[in-house]
mmCIF file of C-alpha atoms and ligand atoms in Angstrom:
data_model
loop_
_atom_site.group_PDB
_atom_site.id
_atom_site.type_symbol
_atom_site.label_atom_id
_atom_site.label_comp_id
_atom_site.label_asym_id
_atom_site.label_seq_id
_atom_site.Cartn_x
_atom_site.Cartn_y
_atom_site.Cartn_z
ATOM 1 C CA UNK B 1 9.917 -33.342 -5.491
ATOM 2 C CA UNK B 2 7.628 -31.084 -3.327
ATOM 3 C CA UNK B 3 5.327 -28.912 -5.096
ATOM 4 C CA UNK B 4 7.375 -25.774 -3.282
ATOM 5 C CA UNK B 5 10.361 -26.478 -4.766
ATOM 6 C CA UNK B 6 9.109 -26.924 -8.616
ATOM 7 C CA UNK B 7 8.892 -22.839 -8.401
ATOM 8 C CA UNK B 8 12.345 -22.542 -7.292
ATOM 9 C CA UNK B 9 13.870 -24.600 -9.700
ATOM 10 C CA UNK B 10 12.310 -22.188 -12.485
ATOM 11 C CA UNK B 11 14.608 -19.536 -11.055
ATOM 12 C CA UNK B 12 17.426 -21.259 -10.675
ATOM 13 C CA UNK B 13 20.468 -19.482 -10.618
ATOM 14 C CA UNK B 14 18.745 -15.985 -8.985
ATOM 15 C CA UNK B 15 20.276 -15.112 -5.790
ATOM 16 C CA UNK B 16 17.281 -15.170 -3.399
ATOM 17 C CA UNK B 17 15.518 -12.665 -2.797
ATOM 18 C CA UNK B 18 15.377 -11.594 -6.726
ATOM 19 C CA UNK B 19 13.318 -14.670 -7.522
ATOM 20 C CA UNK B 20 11.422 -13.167 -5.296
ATOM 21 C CA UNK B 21 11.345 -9.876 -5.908
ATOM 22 C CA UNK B 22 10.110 -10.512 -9.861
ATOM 23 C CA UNK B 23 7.027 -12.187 -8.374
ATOM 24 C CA UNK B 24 6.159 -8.902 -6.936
ATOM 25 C CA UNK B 25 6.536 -6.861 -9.689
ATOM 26 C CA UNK B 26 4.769 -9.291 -11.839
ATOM 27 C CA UNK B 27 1.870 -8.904 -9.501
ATOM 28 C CA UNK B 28 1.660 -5.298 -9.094
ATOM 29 C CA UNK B 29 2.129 -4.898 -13.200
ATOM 30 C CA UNK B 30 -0.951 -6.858 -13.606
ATOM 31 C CA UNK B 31 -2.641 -4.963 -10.616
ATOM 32 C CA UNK B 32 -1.834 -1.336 -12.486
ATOM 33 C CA UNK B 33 -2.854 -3.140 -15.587
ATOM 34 C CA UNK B 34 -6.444 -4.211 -14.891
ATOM 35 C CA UNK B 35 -7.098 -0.739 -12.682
ATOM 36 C CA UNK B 36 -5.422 1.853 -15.415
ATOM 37 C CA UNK B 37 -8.614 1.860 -17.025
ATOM 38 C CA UNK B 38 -10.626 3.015 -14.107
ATOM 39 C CA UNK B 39 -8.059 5.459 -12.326
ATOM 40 C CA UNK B 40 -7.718 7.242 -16.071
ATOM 41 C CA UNK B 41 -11.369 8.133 -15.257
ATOM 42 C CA UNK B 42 -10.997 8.791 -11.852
ATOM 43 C CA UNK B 43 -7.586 10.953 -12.008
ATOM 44 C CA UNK B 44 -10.251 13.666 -13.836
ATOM 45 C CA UNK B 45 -12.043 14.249 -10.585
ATOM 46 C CA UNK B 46 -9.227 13.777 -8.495
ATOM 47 C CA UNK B 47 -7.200 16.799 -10.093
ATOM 48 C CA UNK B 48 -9.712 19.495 -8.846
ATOM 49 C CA UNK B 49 -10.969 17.804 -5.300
ATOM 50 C CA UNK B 50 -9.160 18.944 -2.215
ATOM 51 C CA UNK B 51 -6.328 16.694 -1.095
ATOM 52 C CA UNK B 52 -6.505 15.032 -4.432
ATOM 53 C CA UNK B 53 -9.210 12.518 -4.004
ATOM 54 C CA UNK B 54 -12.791 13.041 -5.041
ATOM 55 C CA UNK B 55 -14.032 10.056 -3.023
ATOM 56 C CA UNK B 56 -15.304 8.294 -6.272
ATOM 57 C CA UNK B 57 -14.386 4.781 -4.900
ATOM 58 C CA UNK B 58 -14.981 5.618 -1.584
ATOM 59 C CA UNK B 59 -16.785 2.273 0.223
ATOM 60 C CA UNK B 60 -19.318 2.999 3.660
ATOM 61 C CA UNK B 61 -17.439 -0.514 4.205
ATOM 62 C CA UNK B 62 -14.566 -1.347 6.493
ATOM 63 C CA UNK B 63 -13.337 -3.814 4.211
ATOM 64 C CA UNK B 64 -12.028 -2.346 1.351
ATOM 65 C CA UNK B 65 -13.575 -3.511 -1.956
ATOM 66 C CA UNK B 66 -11.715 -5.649 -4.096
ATOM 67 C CA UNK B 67 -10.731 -2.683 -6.585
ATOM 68 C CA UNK B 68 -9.768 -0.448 -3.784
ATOM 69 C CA UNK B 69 -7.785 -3.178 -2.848
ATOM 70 C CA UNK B 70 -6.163 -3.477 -6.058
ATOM 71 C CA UNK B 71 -5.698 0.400 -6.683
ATOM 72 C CA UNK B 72 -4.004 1.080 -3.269
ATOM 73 C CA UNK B 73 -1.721 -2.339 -2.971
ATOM 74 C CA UNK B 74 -0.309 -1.353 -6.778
ATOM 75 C CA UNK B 75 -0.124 2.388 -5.582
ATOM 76 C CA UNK B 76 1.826 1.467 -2.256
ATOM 77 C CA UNK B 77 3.900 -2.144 -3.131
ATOM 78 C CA UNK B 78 5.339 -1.997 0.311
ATOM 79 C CA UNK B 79 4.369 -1.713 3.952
ATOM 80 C CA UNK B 80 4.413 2.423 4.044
ATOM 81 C CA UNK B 81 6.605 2.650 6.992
ATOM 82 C CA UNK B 82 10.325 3.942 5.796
ATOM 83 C CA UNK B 83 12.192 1.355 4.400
ATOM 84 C CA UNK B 84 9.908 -1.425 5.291
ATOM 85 C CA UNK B 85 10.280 -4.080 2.576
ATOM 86 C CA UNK B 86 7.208 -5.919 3.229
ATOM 87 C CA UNK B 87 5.337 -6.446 -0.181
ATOM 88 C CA UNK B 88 2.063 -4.829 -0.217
ATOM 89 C CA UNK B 89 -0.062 -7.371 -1.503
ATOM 90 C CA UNK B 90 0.948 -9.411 2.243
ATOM 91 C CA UNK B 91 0.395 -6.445 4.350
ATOM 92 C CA UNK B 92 -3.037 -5.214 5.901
ATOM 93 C CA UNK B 93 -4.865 -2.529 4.550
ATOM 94 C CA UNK B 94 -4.543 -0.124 7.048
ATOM 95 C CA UNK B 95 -7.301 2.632 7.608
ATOM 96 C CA UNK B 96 -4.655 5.841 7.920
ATOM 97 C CA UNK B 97 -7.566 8.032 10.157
ATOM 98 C CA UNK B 98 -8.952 5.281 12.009
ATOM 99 C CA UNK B 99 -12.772 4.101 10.441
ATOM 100 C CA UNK B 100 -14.755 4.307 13.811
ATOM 101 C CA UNK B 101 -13.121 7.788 14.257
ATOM 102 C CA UNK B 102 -14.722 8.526 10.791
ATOM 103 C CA UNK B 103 -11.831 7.396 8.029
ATOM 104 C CA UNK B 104 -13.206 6.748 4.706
ATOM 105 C CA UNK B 105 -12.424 3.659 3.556
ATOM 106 C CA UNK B 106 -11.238 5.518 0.310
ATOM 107 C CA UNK B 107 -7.715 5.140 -1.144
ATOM 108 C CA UNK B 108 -6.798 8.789 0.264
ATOM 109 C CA UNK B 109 -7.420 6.980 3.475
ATOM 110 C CA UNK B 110 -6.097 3.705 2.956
ATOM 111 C CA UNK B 111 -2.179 2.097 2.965
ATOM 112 C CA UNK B 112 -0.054 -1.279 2.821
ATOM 113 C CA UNK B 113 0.938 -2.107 6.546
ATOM 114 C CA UNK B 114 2.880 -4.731 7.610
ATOM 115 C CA UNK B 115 1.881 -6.582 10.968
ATOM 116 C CA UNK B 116 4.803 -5.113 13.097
ATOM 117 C CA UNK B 117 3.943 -1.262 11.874
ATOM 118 C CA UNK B 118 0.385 -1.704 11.677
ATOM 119 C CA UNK B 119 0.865 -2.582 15.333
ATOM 120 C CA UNK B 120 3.203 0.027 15.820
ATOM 121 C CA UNK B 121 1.303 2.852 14.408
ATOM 122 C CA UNK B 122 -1.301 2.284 17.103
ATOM 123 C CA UNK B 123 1.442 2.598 20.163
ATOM 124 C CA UNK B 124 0.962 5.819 22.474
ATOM 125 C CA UNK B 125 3.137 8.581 20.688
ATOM 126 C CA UNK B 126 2.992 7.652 17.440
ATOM 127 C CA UNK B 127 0.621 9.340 14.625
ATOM 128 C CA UNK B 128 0.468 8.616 10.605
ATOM 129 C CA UNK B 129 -1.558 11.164 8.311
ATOM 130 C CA UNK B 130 -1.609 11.087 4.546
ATOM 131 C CA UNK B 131 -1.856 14.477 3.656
ATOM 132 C CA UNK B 132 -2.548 13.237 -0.243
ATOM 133 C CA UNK B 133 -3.300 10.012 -1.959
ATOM 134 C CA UNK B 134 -0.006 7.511 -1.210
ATOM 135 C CA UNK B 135 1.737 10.288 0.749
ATOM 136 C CA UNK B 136 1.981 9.124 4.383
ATOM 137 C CA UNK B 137 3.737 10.735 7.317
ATOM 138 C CA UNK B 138 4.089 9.206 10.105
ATOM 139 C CA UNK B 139 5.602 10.981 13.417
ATOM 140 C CA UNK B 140 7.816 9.278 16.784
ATOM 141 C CA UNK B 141 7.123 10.009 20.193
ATOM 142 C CA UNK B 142 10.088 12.095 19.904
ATOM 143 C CA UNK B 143 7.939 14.252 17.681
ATOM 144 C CA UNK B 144 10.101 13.771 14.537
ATOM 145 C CA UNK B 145 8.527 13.054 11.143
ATOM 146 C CA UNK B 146 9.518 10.603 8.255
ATOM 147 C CA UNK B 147 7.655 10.868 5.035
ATOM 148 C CA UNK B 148 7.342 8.038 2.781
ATOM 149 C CA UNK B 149 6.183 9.119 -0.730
ATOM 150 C CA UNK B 150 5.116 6.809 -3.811
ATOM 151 C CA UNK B 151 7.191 3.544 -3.250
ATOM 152 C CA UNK B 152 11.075 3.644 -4.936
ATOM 153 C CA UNK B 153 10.738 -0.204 -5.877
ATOM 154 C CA UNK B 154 12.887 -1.052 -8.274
ATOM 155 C CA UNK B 155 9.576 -1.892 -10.930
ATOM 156 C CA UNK B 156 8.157 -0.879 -13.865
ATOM 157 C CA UNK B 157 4.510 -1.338 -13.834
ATOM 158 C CA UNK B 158 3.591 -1.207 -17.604
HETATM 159 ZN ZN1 ZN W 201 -10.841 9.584 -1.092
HETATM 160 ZN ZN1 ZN W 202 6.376 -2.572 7.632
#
Protein backbone atom coordinates (compact mmCIF):
# COMPACT_ATOMS: atom_id res chain seq x y z
CA UNK A 1 0.00 0.00 0.00
CA UNK A 2 1.44 3.51 -0.77
CA UNK A 3 2.49 5.51 2.07
CA UNK A 4 -0.41 8.23 0.84
CA UNK A 5 -3.02 6.09 1.28
CA UNK A 6 -2.13 4.70 5.00
CA UNK A 7 -3.52 8.40 6.08
CA UNK A 8 -6.66 7.92 4.31
CA UNK A 9 -7.51 4.75 5.55
CA UNK A 10 -7.35 6.33 9.22
CA UNK A 11 -10.33 8.40 8.14
CA UNK A 12 -12.18 6.12 6.59
CA UNK A 13 -15.65 6.68 6.34
CA UNK A 14 -15.27 10.89 6.29
CA UNK A 15 -16.66 12.32 3.23
CA UNK A 16 -13.64 14.14 1.73
CA UNK A 17 -12.95 17.12 2.35
CA UNK A 18 -13.67 16.65 6.33
CA UNK A 19 -10.67 14.36 6.64
CA UNK A 20 -9.29 17.11 5.50
CA UNK A 21 -10.58 19.77 7.07
CA UNK A 22 -9.64 18.17 10.82
CA UNK A 23 -6.00 18.28 9.69
CA UNK A 24 -6.34 21.95 9.56
CA UNK A 25 -7.80 22.59 12.62
CA UNK A 26 -5.47 20.27 14.30
CA UNK A 27 -2.71 22.42 12.96
CA UNK A 28 -3.90 25.78 13.71
CA UNK A 29 -4.94 24.46 17.51
CA UNK A 30 -1.40 23.62 18.04
CA UNK A 31 -0.27 26.92 16.26
CA UNK A 32 -2.64 29.12 18.87
CA UNK A 33 -1.34 26.75 21.44
CA UNK A 34 2.43 27.26 21.35
CA UNK A 35 1.91 31.31 20.50
CA UNK A 36 -0.95 32.00 23.40
CA UNK A 37 1.78 32.47 25.66
CA UNK A 38 3.49 35.21 23.79
CA UNK A 39 0.38 37.14 22.26
CA UNK A 40 -1.04 37.20 26.17
CA UNK A 41 2.03 39.48 26.57
CA UNK A 42 1.81 41.18 23.53
CA UNK A 43 -2.17 41.88 23.50
CA UNK A 44 -1.01 44.44 26.64
CA UNK A 45 0.76 46.74 24.25
CA UNK A 46 -1.40 46.17 21.50
CA UNK A 47 -4.61 47.54 23.39
CA UNK A 48 -3.24 51.17 23.65
CA UNK A 49 -1.04 51.42 20.17
CA UNK A 50 -2.79 52.95 17.23
CA UNK A 51 -4.37 50.47 14.84
CA UNK A 52 -3.92 47.86 17.47
CA UNK A 53 -0.42 46.72 16.97
CA UNK A 54 2.53 47.98 18.95
CA UNK A 55 5.06 46.53 16.49
CA UNK A 56 6.55 44.23 19.27
CA UNK A 57 7.25 41.37 16.73
CA UNK A 58 7.83 43.52 14.06
CA UNK A 59 11.00 41.87 11.83
CA UNK A 60 13.40 44.60 9.49
CA UNK A 61 13.13 41.13 7.48
CA UNK A 62 11.09 40.30 4.42
CA UNK A 63 10.69 36.91 5.49
CA UNK A 64 8.60 36.70 8.26
CA UNK A 65 10.10 34.98 11.34
CA UNK A 66 9.00 31.72 12.22
CA UNK A 67 6.66 33.06 15.17
CA UNK A 68 5.22 35.72 13.02
CA UNK A 69 4.58 33.03 10.86
CA UNK A 70 2.86 31.06 13.34
CA UNK A 71 0.85 34.04 14.97
CA UNK A 72 -0.59 35.33 11.61
CA UNK A 73 -1.29 31.72 9.76
CA UNK A 74 -3.39 30.71 13.23
CA UNK A 75 -4.90 34.34 13.20
CA UNK A 76 -5.95 34.12 9.39
CA UNK A 77 -6.52 29.97 8.61
CA UNK A 78 -7.51 30.89 5.13
CA UNK A 79 -6.33 32.80 2.09
CA UNK A 80 -7.99 36.42 3.23
CA UNK A 81 -9.75 36.97 0.05
CA UNK A 82 -13.78 36.43 0.64
CA UNK A 83 -14.63 33.05 0.71
CA UNK A 84 -11.35 31.72 -0.40
CA UNK A 85 -10.95 28.29 1.23
CA UNK A 86 -7.35 27.94 0.81
CA UNK A 87 -5.81 26.85 4.26
CA UNK A 88 -3.46 29.32 5.56
CA UNK A 89 -0.67 27.34 6.50
CA UNK A 90 -0.37 26.61 2.19
CA UNK A 91 -0.80 30.14 1.26
CA UNK A 92 2.02 32.92 1.03
CA UNK A 93 2.49 35.36 3.52
CA UNK A 94 1.52 38.26 1.86
CA UNK A 95 3.02 41.77 2.83
CA UNK A 96 -0.62 43.80 2.87
CA UNK A 97 1.42 47.49 2.16
CA UNK A 98 3.97 46.24 -0.04
CA UNK A 99 7.75 45.90 1.98
CA UNK A 100 9.85 47.97 -0.59
CA UNK A 101 7.04 50.62 -0.36
CA UNK A 102 7.83 50.52 3.45
CA UNK A 103 5.32 47.56 4.96
CA UNK A 104 6.47 46.23 8.17
CA UNK A 105 6.84 42.86 8.12
CA UNK A 106 4.67 42.89 11.38
CA UNK A 107 1.44 40.87 11.76
CA UNK A 108 -0.68 44.26 11.33
CA UNK A 109 0.96 44.07 7.98
CA UNK A 110 0.98 40.60 7.16
CA UNK A 111 -1.96 37.91 5.72
CA UNK A 112 -2.59 34.22 4.33
CA UNK A 113 -2.76 34.54 0.41
CA UNK A 114 -3.38 32.02 -1.83
CA UNK A 115 -1.36 31.97 -5.24
CA UNK A 116 -4.37 33.07 -7.47
CA UNK A 117 -5.24 36.25 -4.99
CA UNK A 118 -1.84 36.97 -4.08
CA UNK A 119 -1.53 37.39 -7.83
CA UNK A 120 -4.63 39.07 -8.06
CA UNK A 121 -4.17 41.63 -5.46
CA UNK A 122 -1.27 42.99 -7.48
CA UNK A 123 -3.55 43.48 -10.88
CA UNK A 124 -4.13 47.29 -11.93
CA UNK A 125 -7.40 48.32 -9.98
CA UNK A 126 -7.26 46.36 -7.23
CA UNK A 127 -6.07 47.57 -3.55
CA UNK A 128 -6.09 45.52 -0.02
CA UNK A 129 -5.50 47.55 3.35
CA UNK A 130 -5.84 46.12 6.82
CA UNK A 131 -7.05 48.82 8.71
CA UNK A 132 -6.36 46.53 12.11
CA UNK A 133 -4.60 43.35 12.91
CA UNK A 134 -6.54 40.36 10.67
CA UNK A 135 -9.00 42.92 9.27
CA UNK A 136 -8.37 43.17 5.51
CA UNK A 137 -10.28 45.07 2.86
CA UNK A 138 -9.69 44.65 -0.25
CA UNK A 139 -11.40 46.91 -3.14
CA UNK A 140 -12.37 45.94 -7.30
CA UNK A 141 -11.65 48.06 -10.06
CA UNK A 142 -15.21 48.79 -9.88
CA UNK A 143 -14.34 50.56 -6.67
CA UNK A 144 -16.48 48.27 -4.43
CA UNK A 145 -15.13 46.91 -1.13
CA UNK A 146 -15.40 43.39 0.56
CA UNK A 147 -14.16 43.05 4.06
CA UNK A 148 -13.01 39.87 5.37
CA UNK A 149 -12.77 39.89 9.22
CA UNK A 150 -11.23 37.10 11.63
CA UNK A 151 -11.77 33.79 9.63
CA UNK A 152 -15.54 31.97 10.28
CA UNK A 153 -13.83 28.39 10.08
CA UNK A 154 -15.72 26.06 11.52
CA UNK A 155 -12.66 25.45 14.52
CA UNK A 156 -12.09 25.72 17.87
CA UNK A 157 -8.58 26.53 18.59
CA UNK A 158 -8.21 25.56 22.33
ZN1 LIG B 1 2.55 45.78 13.80
ZN1 LIG C 1 -7.41 32.75 -2.05
Amino acid sequence: MPAASLDDARHDGDPPGLSELAGVCARVAAAARNTRDAARQEAGADRDAPGGCAHTSASAAYRPPPRTRELVTARDQTCRYPRCGQPAWRADLDHTRPYHLGGLTCRCNLGGLCRAHHQLKQLPGWTLTQPQPGVFVWTTPAGRSYTAGPDSYPCHAS
